Amino acid sequence: RKEVEQDPGPFNVPEGATVAFNCTYSNSASQSFFWYRQDCRKEPKLLMSVYSSGNEDGRFTAQLNRASQYISLLIRDSKLSDSATYLCVAPRRGAAGNKLTFGGGTRVLVKP
Amino acid sequence: GAVVSQHPSRVICKSGTSVKIECRSLDFQATTMFWYRQFPKQSLMLMATSNEGSKATYEQGVEKDKFLINHASLTLSTLTVTSAHPEDSSFYICSARGTSGGSNEQFFGPGTRLTVL
C-alpha cells in the first residue's frame, strides 16, 4: 500500500460549485498533513496544513479523520483559478529530520 | 516569505553529457535541501536529502554516483546528473528547509525541466 494515495480525478466542477476529495494515508503515527497546490509545469505551493482539529482558510476546508486514516479537502464556491492538481502530503521521519511524502495528486478542473 | 531559486529553468542536452542544476535559498539559510523528481502525470518523488557540509542521503533506488549532490554552503545545493540519458528527462525540483520555524516546512524552487535527447 502506498504511503499516501489520492484519486487522480479529474474532478470536473462547475464554477461556483463545491468539490471535495480525500486522501488516504498508511502511517497511523502521522500527526499532521499538508495540502499543496500544483499548477501545470510549476512547483507545488503550500495551500494549508491539516491538524487533528481541521483547518479552514476562506473557501478551503481541510479535515483529518484519524480513525479511517484519511484527510479531506473541500473547496466552496469554486473559481476558475482553482483549477490545479492538489497534492496530499504527509511528513515522515528521516535521519536528517522530517521528509515529505507526496500523494499522486487530484486534478480539479473548474469550468464556466 | 522564503524564496528558493533554481537554475537553469530549462535545459536540453545530448545523451551522455552531464548537467548541473543549482538550488539557492535567497533570503534565508537552509541547513537541509531536498531534491525531487517528477515525471509527467506523476507526483513528486524524493531523490535525496542534502545537508550542508555532509554527504547527501539518497532514497532507495536512486543512484548516488549518477546524481551527484553538493551542499557547500547554507544557501546553495547542486545536483549533477552525470551521463544523462533520455530516461532521465524529468522535472527536477528542489526545496529548502530553514534553520528556524517548523521542522516540516519546506520552500520549493520553481523547478528545472531536463530534456535529454
PDB file of C-alpha atoms in Angstrom:
ATOM      1  CA  ARG A   1       0.000   0.000   0.000  1.00  0.00           C
ATOM      2  CA  LYS A   2       1.301   3.438  -0.882  1.00  0.00           C
ATOM      3  CA  GLU A   3       2.025   5.792   1.984  1.00  0.00           C
ATOM      4  CA  VAL A   4      -0.285   8.430   0.564  1.00  0.00           C
ATOM      5  CA  GLU A   5      -2.987   7.715  -2.010  1.00  0.00           C
ATOM      6  CA  GLN A   6      -5.278  10.016  -3.902  1.00  0.00           C
ATOM      7  CA  ASP A   7      -7.973   9.738  -6.531  1.00  0.00           C
ATOM      8  CA  PRO A   8      -6.264  11.187  -9.602  1.00  0.00           C
ATOM      9  CA  GLY A   9      -9.511  12.630 -10.972  1.00  0.00           C
ATOM     10  CA  PRO A  10     -10.084  14.778 -12.878  1.00  0.00           C
ATOM     11  CA  PHE A  11     -12.924  16.304 -10.921  1.00  0.00           C
ATOM     12  CA  ASN A  12     -14.883  18.468 -13.330  1.00  0.00           C
ATOM     13  CA  VAL A  13     -16.541  21.190 -11.286  1.00  0.00           C
ATOM     14  CA  PRO A  14     -18.954  23.896 -12.438  1.00  0.00           C
ATOM     15  CA  GLU A  15     -17.861  27.350 -11.409  1.00  0.00           C
ATOM     16  CA  GLY A  16     -19.425  28.239  -8.072  1.00  0.00           C
ATOM     17  CA  ALA A  17     -19.980  24.650  -7.016  1.00  0.00           C
ATOM     18  CA  THR A  18     -18.443  22.793  -4.112  1.00  0.00           C
ATOM     19  CA  VAL A  19     -15.967  19.975  -4.584  1.00  0.00           C
ATOM     20  CA  ALA A  20     -14.420  17.662  -2.040  1.00  0.00           C
ATOM     21  CA  PHE A  21     -11.910  14.864  -2.281  1.00  0.00           C
ATOM     22  CA  ASN A  22      -9.952  12.661   0.069  1.00  0.00           C
ATOM     23  CA  CYS A  23      -6.501  11.327   0.581  1.00  0.00           C
ATOM     24  CA  THR A  24      -5.729   8.131   2.491  1.00  0.00           C
ATOM     25  CA  TYR A  25      -2.532   7.508   4.383  1.00  0.00           C
ATOM     26  CA  SER A  26      -0.961   4.346   5.725  1.00  0.00           C
ATOM     27  CA  ASN A  27       1.145   5.589   8.649  1.00  0.00           C
ATOM     28  CA  SER A  28      -1.162   5.774  11.626  1.00  0.00           C
ATOM     29  CA  ALA A  29       1.520   7.657  13.579  1.00  0.00           C
ATOM     30  CA  SER A  30       1.359  10.692  11.296  1.00  0.00           C
ATOM     31  CA  GLN A  31       0.232  13.724  13.266  1.00  0.00           C
ATOM     32  CA  SER A  32      -0.156  16.381  10.620  1.00  0.00           C
ATOM     33  CA  PHE A  33      -0.526  16.700   6.914  1.00  0.00           C
ATOM     34  CA  PHE A  34      -0.458  19.287   4.177  1.00  0.00           C
ATOM     35  CA  TRP A  35      -2.360  20.117   1.063  1.00  0.00           C
ATOM     36  CA  TYR A  36      -0.241  21.570  -1.727  1.00  0.00           C
ATOM     37  CA  ARG A  37      -1.473  23.012  -4.979  1.00  0.00           C
ATOM     38  CA  GLN A  38       0.481  22.442  -8.176  1.00  0.00           C
ATOM     39  CA  ASP A  39      -0.251  24.193 -11.435  1.00  0.00           C
ATOM     40  CA  CYS A  40       0.870  22.656 -14.700  1.00  0.00           C
ATOM     41  CA  ARG A  41       4.648  22.713 -15.085  1.00  0.00           C
ATOM     42  CA  LYS A  42       5.099  24.661 -11.872  1.00  0.00           C
ATOM     43  CA  GLU A  43       6.409  23.874  -8.422  1.00  0.00           C
ATOM     44  CA  PRO A  44       3.976  22.856  -5.646  1.00  0.00           C
ATOM     45  CA  LYS A  45       2.814  25.589  -3.329  1.00  0.00           C
ATOM     46  CA  LEU A  46       1.559  25.112   0.192  1.00  0.00           C
ATOM     47  CA  LEU A  47      -2.195  25.537   0.394  1.00  0.00           C
ATOM     48  CA  MET A  48      -2.811  24.642   4.008  1.00  0.00           C
ATOM     49  CA  SER A  49      -1.775  22.488   6.907  1.00  0.00           C
ATOM     50  CA  VAL A  50      -4.080  19.873   8.393  1.00  0.00           C
ATOM     51  CA  TYR A  51      -4.112  19.084  12.069  1.00  0.00           C
ATOM     52  CA  SER A  52      -6.434  16.991  14.184  1.00  0.00           C
ATOM     53  CA  SER A  53      -8.786  19.908  14.676  1.00  0.00           C
ATOM     54  CA  GLY A  54      -9.059  20.541  10.969  1.00  0.00           C
ATOM     55  CA  ASN A  55      -8.349  23.808   9.258  1.00  0.00           C
ATOM     56  CA  GLU A  56     -10.360  26.376   7.360  1.00  0.00           C
ATOM     57  CA  ASP A  57      -8.973  29.133   5.196  1.00  0.00           C
ATOM     58  CA  GLY A  58     -11.534  31.106   3.267  1.00  0.00           C
ATOM     59  CA  ARG A  59     -13.202  28.809   0.765  1.00  0.00           C
ATOM     60  CA  PHE A  60     -10.937  25.890   1.650  1.00  0.00           C
ATOM     61  CA  THR A  61     -11.585  23.450   4.478  1.00  0.00           C
ATOM     62  CA  ALA A  62      -9.347  20.548   5.372  1.00  0.00           C
ATOM     63  CA  GLN A  63     -10.191  17.825   7.844  1.00  0.00           C
ATOM     64  CA  LEU A  64      -8.410  14.848   9.317  1.00  0.00           C
ATOM     65  CA  ASN A  65     -10.123  11.565  10.131  1.00  0.00           C
ATOM     66  CA  ARG A  66      -7.692   9.513  12.180  1.00  0.00           C
ATOM     67  CA  ALA A  67      -9.990   6.533  12.658  1.00  0.00           C
ATOM     68  CA  SER A  68     -10.261   5.960   8.927  1.00  0.00           C
ATOM     69  CA  GLN A  69      -6.843   7.427   8.138  1.00  0.00           C
ATOM     70  CA  TYR A  70      -7.817   9.972   5.568  1.00  0.00           C
ATOM     71  CA  ILE A  71      -7.751  13.704   5.129  1.00  0.00           C
ATOM     72  CA  SER A  72     -10.121  15.702   3.008  1.00  0.00           C
ATOM     73  CA  LEU A  73     -10.101  18.985   1.175  1.00  0.00           C
ATOM     74  CA  LEU A  74     -13.280  20.866   0.399  1.00  0.00           C
ATOM     75  CA  ILE A  75     -13.436  23.852  -1.897  1.00  0.00           C
ATOM     76  CA  ARG A  76     -16.527  26.033  -1.761  1.00  0.00           C
ATOM     77  CA  ASP A  77     -17.677  28.481  -4.425  1.00  0.00           C
ATOM     78  CA  SER A  78     -15.132  27.152  -6.898  1.00  0.00           C
ATOM     79  CA  LYS A  79     -13.318  29.674  -9.062  1.00  0.00           C
ATOM     80  CA  LEU A  80     -11.788  29.059 -12.464  1.00  0.00           C
ATOM     81  CA  SER A  81      -8.431  29.787 -10.840  1.00  0.00           C
ATOM     82  CA  ASP A  82      -8.894  26.807  -8.525  1.00  0.00           C
ATOM     83  CA  SER A  83      -8.147  24.510 -11.454  1.00  0.00           C
ATOM     84  CA  ALA A  84      -4.966  22.712 -10.464  1.00  0.00           C
ATOM     85  CA  THR A  85      -3.627  19.463  -9.102  1.00  0.00           C
ATOM     86  CA  TYR A  86      -3.963  19.160  -5.343  1.00  0.00           C
ATOM     87  CA  LEU A  87      -1.258  17.158  -3.629  1.00  0.00           C
ATOM     88  CA  CYS A  88      -1.745  15.493  -0.291  1.00  0.00           C
ATOM     89  CA  VAL A  89       1.477  15.430   1.710  1.00  0.00           C
ATOM     90  CA  ALA A  90       2.486  13.522   4.812  1.00  0.00           C
ATOM     91  CA  PRO A  91       5.684  14.176   6.746  1.00  0.00           C
ATOM     92  CA  ARG A  92       7.771  11.152   7.598  1.00  0.00           C
ATOM     93  CA  ARG A  93      10.748  10.900   9.844  1.00  0.00           C
ATOM     94  CA  GLY A  94      14.168  10.727   8.237  1.00  0.00           C
ATOM     95  CA  ALA A  95      17.715  10.644   9.539  1.00  0.00           C
ATOM     96  CA  ALA A  96      18.123  14.356   8.857  1.00  0.00           C
ATOM     97  CA  GLY A  97      14.705  15.409  10.062  1.00  0.00           C
ATOM     98  CA  ASN A  98      11.286  15.127   8.568  1.00  0.00           C
ATOM     99  CA  LYS A  99      10.782  14.471   4.879  1.00  0.00           C
ATOM    100  CA  LEU A 100       7.634  14.917   2.850  1.00  0.00           C
ATOM    101  CA  THR A 101       5.809  12.111   1.071  1.00  0.00           C
ATOM    102  CA  PHE A 102       3.599  13.307  -1.749  1.00  0.00           C
ATOM    103  CA  GLY A 103       0.456  11.646  -2.976  1.00  0.00           C
ATOM    104  CA  GLY A 104      -0.145  11.300  -6.681  1.00  0.00           C
ATOM    105  CA  GLY A 105      -2.375  14.346  -6.752  1.00  0.00           C
ATOM    106  CA  THR A 106      -6.022  15.008  -7.539  1.00  0.00           C
ATOM    107  CA  ARG A 107      -6.697  17.055 -10.615  1.00  0.00           C
ATOM    108  CA  VAL A 108      -9.519  19.593 -10.386  1.00  0.00           C
ATOM    109  CA  LEU A 109     -10.936  21.363 -13.430  1.00  0.00           C
ATOM    110  CA  VAL A 110     -13.322  24.219 -12.770  1.00  0.00           C
ATOM    111  CA  LYS A 111     -15.388  25.101 -15.800  1.00  0.00           C
ATOM    112  CA  PRO A 112     -17.600  28.110 -16.563  1.00  0.00           C
TER     113      PRO A 112
ATOM    114  CA  GLY B   1       8.415  34.935   2.501  1.00  0.00           C
ATOM    115  CA  ALA B   2      11.210  32.474   1.887  1.00  0.00           C
ATOM    116  CA  VAL B   3      12.377  32.316  -1.707  1.00  0.00           C
ATOM    117  CA  VAL B   4      14.175  29.461  -3.399  1.00  0.00           C
ATOM    118  CA  SER B   5      15.568  29.762  -6.893  1.00  0.00           C
ATOM    119  CA  GLN B   6      16.731  27.149  -9.366  1.00  0.00           C
ATOM    120  CA  HIS B   7      18.972  27.472 -12.359  1.00  0.00           C
ATOM    121  CA  PRO B   8      18.566  26.705 -15.147  1.00  0.00           C
ATOM    122  CA  SER B   9      14.807  26.602 -15.506  1.00  0.00           C
ATOM    123  CA  ARG B  10      15.083  24.508 -18.618  1.00  0.00           C
ATOM    124  CA  VAL B  11      17.880  22.530 -20.180  1.00  0.00           C
ATOM    125  CA  ILE B  12      18.159  20.351 -23.251  1.00  0.00           C
ATOM    126  CA  CYS B  13      21.242  18.208 -23.598  1.00  0.00           C
ATOM    127  CA  LYS B  14      22.614  15.327 -25.602  1.00  0.00           C
ATOM    128  CA  SER B  15      22.705  11.823 -24.234  1.00  0.00           C
ATOM    129  CA  GLY B  16      25.920  11.132 -22.349  1.00  0.00           C
ATOM    130  CA  THR B  17      26.542  14.658 -21.152  1.00  0.00           C
ATOM    131  CA  SER B  18      26.348  15.887 -17.568  1.00  0.00           C
ATOM    132  CA  VAL B  19      24.010  18.581 -16.375  1.00  0.00           C
ATOM    133  CA  LYS B  20      24.322  20.651 -13.211  1.00  0.00           C
ATOM    134  CA  ILE B  21      21.294  22.190 -11.543  1.00  0.00           C
ATOM    135  CA  GLU B  22      21.631  24.821  -8.835  1.00  0.00           C
ATOM    136  CA  CYS B  23      19.258  25.432  -5.959  1.00  0.00           C
ATOM    137  CA  ARG B  24      19.623  28.580  -3.889  1.00  0.00           C
ATOM    138  CA  SER B  25      17.832  29.901  -0.856  1.00  0.00           C
ATOM    139  CA  LEU B  26      17.755  33.634  -1.466  1.00  0.00           C
ATOM    140  CA  ASP B  27      16.696  35.170   1.812  1.00  0.00           C
ATOM    141  CA  PHE B  28      17.335  32.505   4.403  1.00  0.00           C
ATOM    142  CA  GLN B  29      19.875  29.899   5.343  1.00  0.00           C
ATOM    143  CA  ALA B  30      18.968  26.321   4.584  1.00  0.00           C
ATOM    144  CA  THR B  31      20.648  23.578   6.540  1.00  0.00           C
ATOM    145  CA  THR B  32      18.735  20.985   4.570  1.00  0.00           C
ATOM    146  CA  MET B  33      17.703  20.915   0.947  1.00  0.00           C
ATOM    147  CA  PHE B  34      15.740  18.250  -0.816  1.00  0.00           C
ATOM    148  CA  TRP B  35      15.830  17.125  -4.423  1.00  0.00           C
ATOM    149  CA  TYR B  36      12.712  15.736  -6.052  1.00  0.00           C
ATOM    150  CA  ARG B  37      11.953  14.363  -9.479  1.00  0.00           C
ATOM    151  CA  GLN B  38       8.574  14.448 -11.144  1.00  0.00           C
ATOM    152  CA  PHE B  39       7.728  12.518 -14.291  1.00  0.00           C
ATOM    153  CA  PRO B  40       4.712  13.553 -16.400  1.00  0.00           C
ATOM    154  CA  LYS B  41       1.406  12.927 -14.664  1.00  0.00           C
ATOM    155  CA  GLN B  42       3.141  11.547 -11.602  1.00  0.00           C
ATOM    156  CA  SER B  43       3.785  13.007  -8.211  1.00  0.00           C
ATOM    157  CA  LEU B  44       6.989  14.313  -6.734  1.00  0.00           C
ATOM    158  CA  MET B  45       9.394  11.616  -5.686  1.00  0.00           C
ATOM    159  CA  LEU B  46      12.111  12.468  -3.210  1.00  0.00           C
ATOM    160  CA  MET B  47      15.523  11.611  -4.602  1.00  0.00           C
ATOM    161  CA  ALA B  48      17.833  12.742  -1.842  1.00  0.00           C
ATOM    162  CA  THR B  49      18.274  14.917   1.205  1.00  0.00           C
ATOM    163  CA  SER B  50      21.178  17.325   1.058  1.00  0.00           C
ATOM    164  CA  ASN B  51      22.742  18.567   4.288  1.00  0.00           C
ATOM    165  CA  GLU B  52      25.198  21.421   4.387  1.00  0.00           C
ATOM    166  CA  GLY B  53      28.705  20.187   4.995  1.00  0.00           C
ATOM    167  CA  SER B  54      27.927  16.485   4.871  1.00  0.00           C
ATOM    168  CA  LYS B  55      27.093  13.772   2.400  1.00  0.00           C
ATOM    169  CA  ALA B  56      23.648  13.592   0.915  1.00  0.00           C
ATOM    170  CA  THR B  57      21.232  10.869   1.945  1.00  0.00           C
ATOM    171  CA  TYR B  58      19.731   9.119  -1.055  1.00  0.00           C
ATOM    172  CA  GLU B  59      16.355   7.429  -1.228  1.00  0.00           C
ATOM    173  CA  GLN B  60      16.160   3.781  -2.099  1.00  0.00           C
ATOM    174  CA  GLY B  61      16.642   3.161  -5.787  1.00  0.00           C
ATOM    175  CA  VAL B  62      18.392   6.451  -6.523  1.00  0.00           C
ATOM    176  CA  GLU B  63      21.946   6.024  -7.806  1.00  0.00           C
ATOM    177  CA  LYS B  64      24.245   8.293  -5.842  1.00  0.00           C
ATOM    178  CA  ASP B  65      27.013   8.020  -8.433  1.00  0.00           C
ATOM    179  CA  LYS B  66      24.667   9.188 -11.153  1.00  0.00           C
ATOM    180  CA  PHE B  67      23.015  12.003  -9.232  1.00  0.00           C
ATOM    181  CA  LEU B  68      25.799  13.896  -7.505  1.00  0.00           C
ATOM    182  CA  ILE B  69      24.727  16.313  -4.832  1.00  0.00           C
ATOM    183  CA  ASN B  70      26.866  19.009  -3.281  1.00  0.00           C
ATOM    184  CA  HIS B  71      25.694  21.311  -0.490  1.00  0.00           C
ATOM    185  CA  ALA B  72      28.720  23.508   0.003  1.00  0.00           C
ATOM    186  CA  SER B  73      27.044  26.411   1.763  1.00  0.00           C
ATOM    187  CA  LEU B  74      23.894  27.227   3.675  1.00  0.00           C
ATOM    188  CA  THR B  75      22.361  28.809   0.588  1.00  0.00           C
ATOM    189  CA  LEU B  76      23.412  26.561  -2.267  1.00  0.00           C
ATOM    190  CA  SER B  77      22.948  22.931  -3.221  1.00  0.00           C
ATOM    191  CA  THR B  78      23.731  21.486  -6.632  1.00  0.00           C
ATOM    192  CA  LEU B  79      22.511  18.357  -8.359  1.00  0.00           C
ATOM    193  CA  THR B  80      24.594  16.983 -11.211  1.00  0.00           C
ATOM    194  CA  VAL B  81      23.026  14.416 -13.477  1.00  0.00           C
ATOM    195  CA  THR B  82      26.014  12.542 -14.845  1.00  0.00           C
ATOM    196  CA  SER B  83      25.976  10.812 -18.227  1.00  0.00           C
ATOM    197  CA  ALA B  84      22.365  11.761 -18.745  1.00  0.00           C
ATOM    198  CA  HIS B  85      20.123   9.517 -20.820  1.00  0.00           C
ATOM    199  CA  PRO B  86      16.648  10.096 -22.257  1.00  0.00           C
ATOM    200  CA  GLU B  87      15.045   8.285 -19.316  1.00  0.00           C
ATOM    201  CA  ASP B  88      16.489  10.980 -17.026  1.00  0.00           C
ATOM    202  CA  SER B  89      14.290  13.550 -18.744  1.00  0.00           C
ATOM    203  CA  SER B  90      12.101  14.898 -15.988  1.00  0.00           C
ATOM    204  CA  PHE B  91      11.128  17.890 -13.882  1.00  0.00           C
ATOM    205  CA  TYR B  92      13.652  18.312 -11.072  1.00  0.00           C
ATOM    206  CA  ILE B  93      12.510  20.381  -8.109  1.00  0.00           C
ATOM    207  CA  CYS B  94      14.465  21.362  -5.051  1.00  0.00           C
ATOM    208  CA  SER B  95      13.169  22.539  -1.727  1.00  0.00           C
ATOM    209  CA  ALA B  96      14.860  24.085   1.244  1.00  0.00           C
ATOM    210  CA  ARG B  97      14.173  23.890   4.932  1.00  0.00           C
ATOM    211  CA  GLY B  98      15.207  26.815   7.028  1.00  0.00           C
ATOM    212  CA  THR B  99      17.123  26.867  10.256  1.00  0.00           C
ATOM    213  CA  SER B 100      14.111  28.185  12.168  1.00  0.00           C
ATOM    214  CA  GLY B 101      10.406  27.602  12.073  1.00  0.00           C
ATOM    215  CA  GLY B 102       8.545  24.324  11.746  1.00  0.00           C
ATOM    216  CA  SER B 103      10.657  21.305  11.002  1.00  0.00           C
ATOM    217  CA  ASN B 104       8.188  20.233   8.311  1.00  0.00           C
ATOM    218  CA  GLU B 105       8.131  23.469   6.394  1.00  0.00           C
ATOM    219  CA  GLN B 106       9.854  23.335   3.023  1.00  0.00           C
ATOM    220  CA  PHE B 107      10.073  26.061   0.421  1.00  0.00           C
ATOM    221  CA  PHE B 108      10.137  24.893  -3.165  1.00  0.00           C
ATOM    222  CA  GLY B 109      12.138  26.176  -6.090  1.00  0.00           C
ATOM    223  CA  PRO B 110      10.453  26.720  -9.462  1.00  0.00           C
ATOM    224  CA  GLY B 111      11.910  23.521 -10.897  1.00  0.00           C
ATOM    225  CA  THR B 112      14.215  22.619 -13.755  1.00  0.00           C
ATOM    226  CA  ARG B 113      12.878  20.821 -16.774  1.00  0.00           C
ATOM    227  CA  LEU B 114      15.521  18.497 -18.203  1.00  0.00           C
ATOM    228  CA  THR B 115      15.213  17.015 -21.660  1.00  0.00           C
ATOM    229  CA  VAL B 116      17.857  14.549 -22.764  1.00  0.00           C
ATOM    230  CA  LEU B 117      17.935  13.890 -26.478  1.00  0.00           C
TER     231      LEU B 117
END
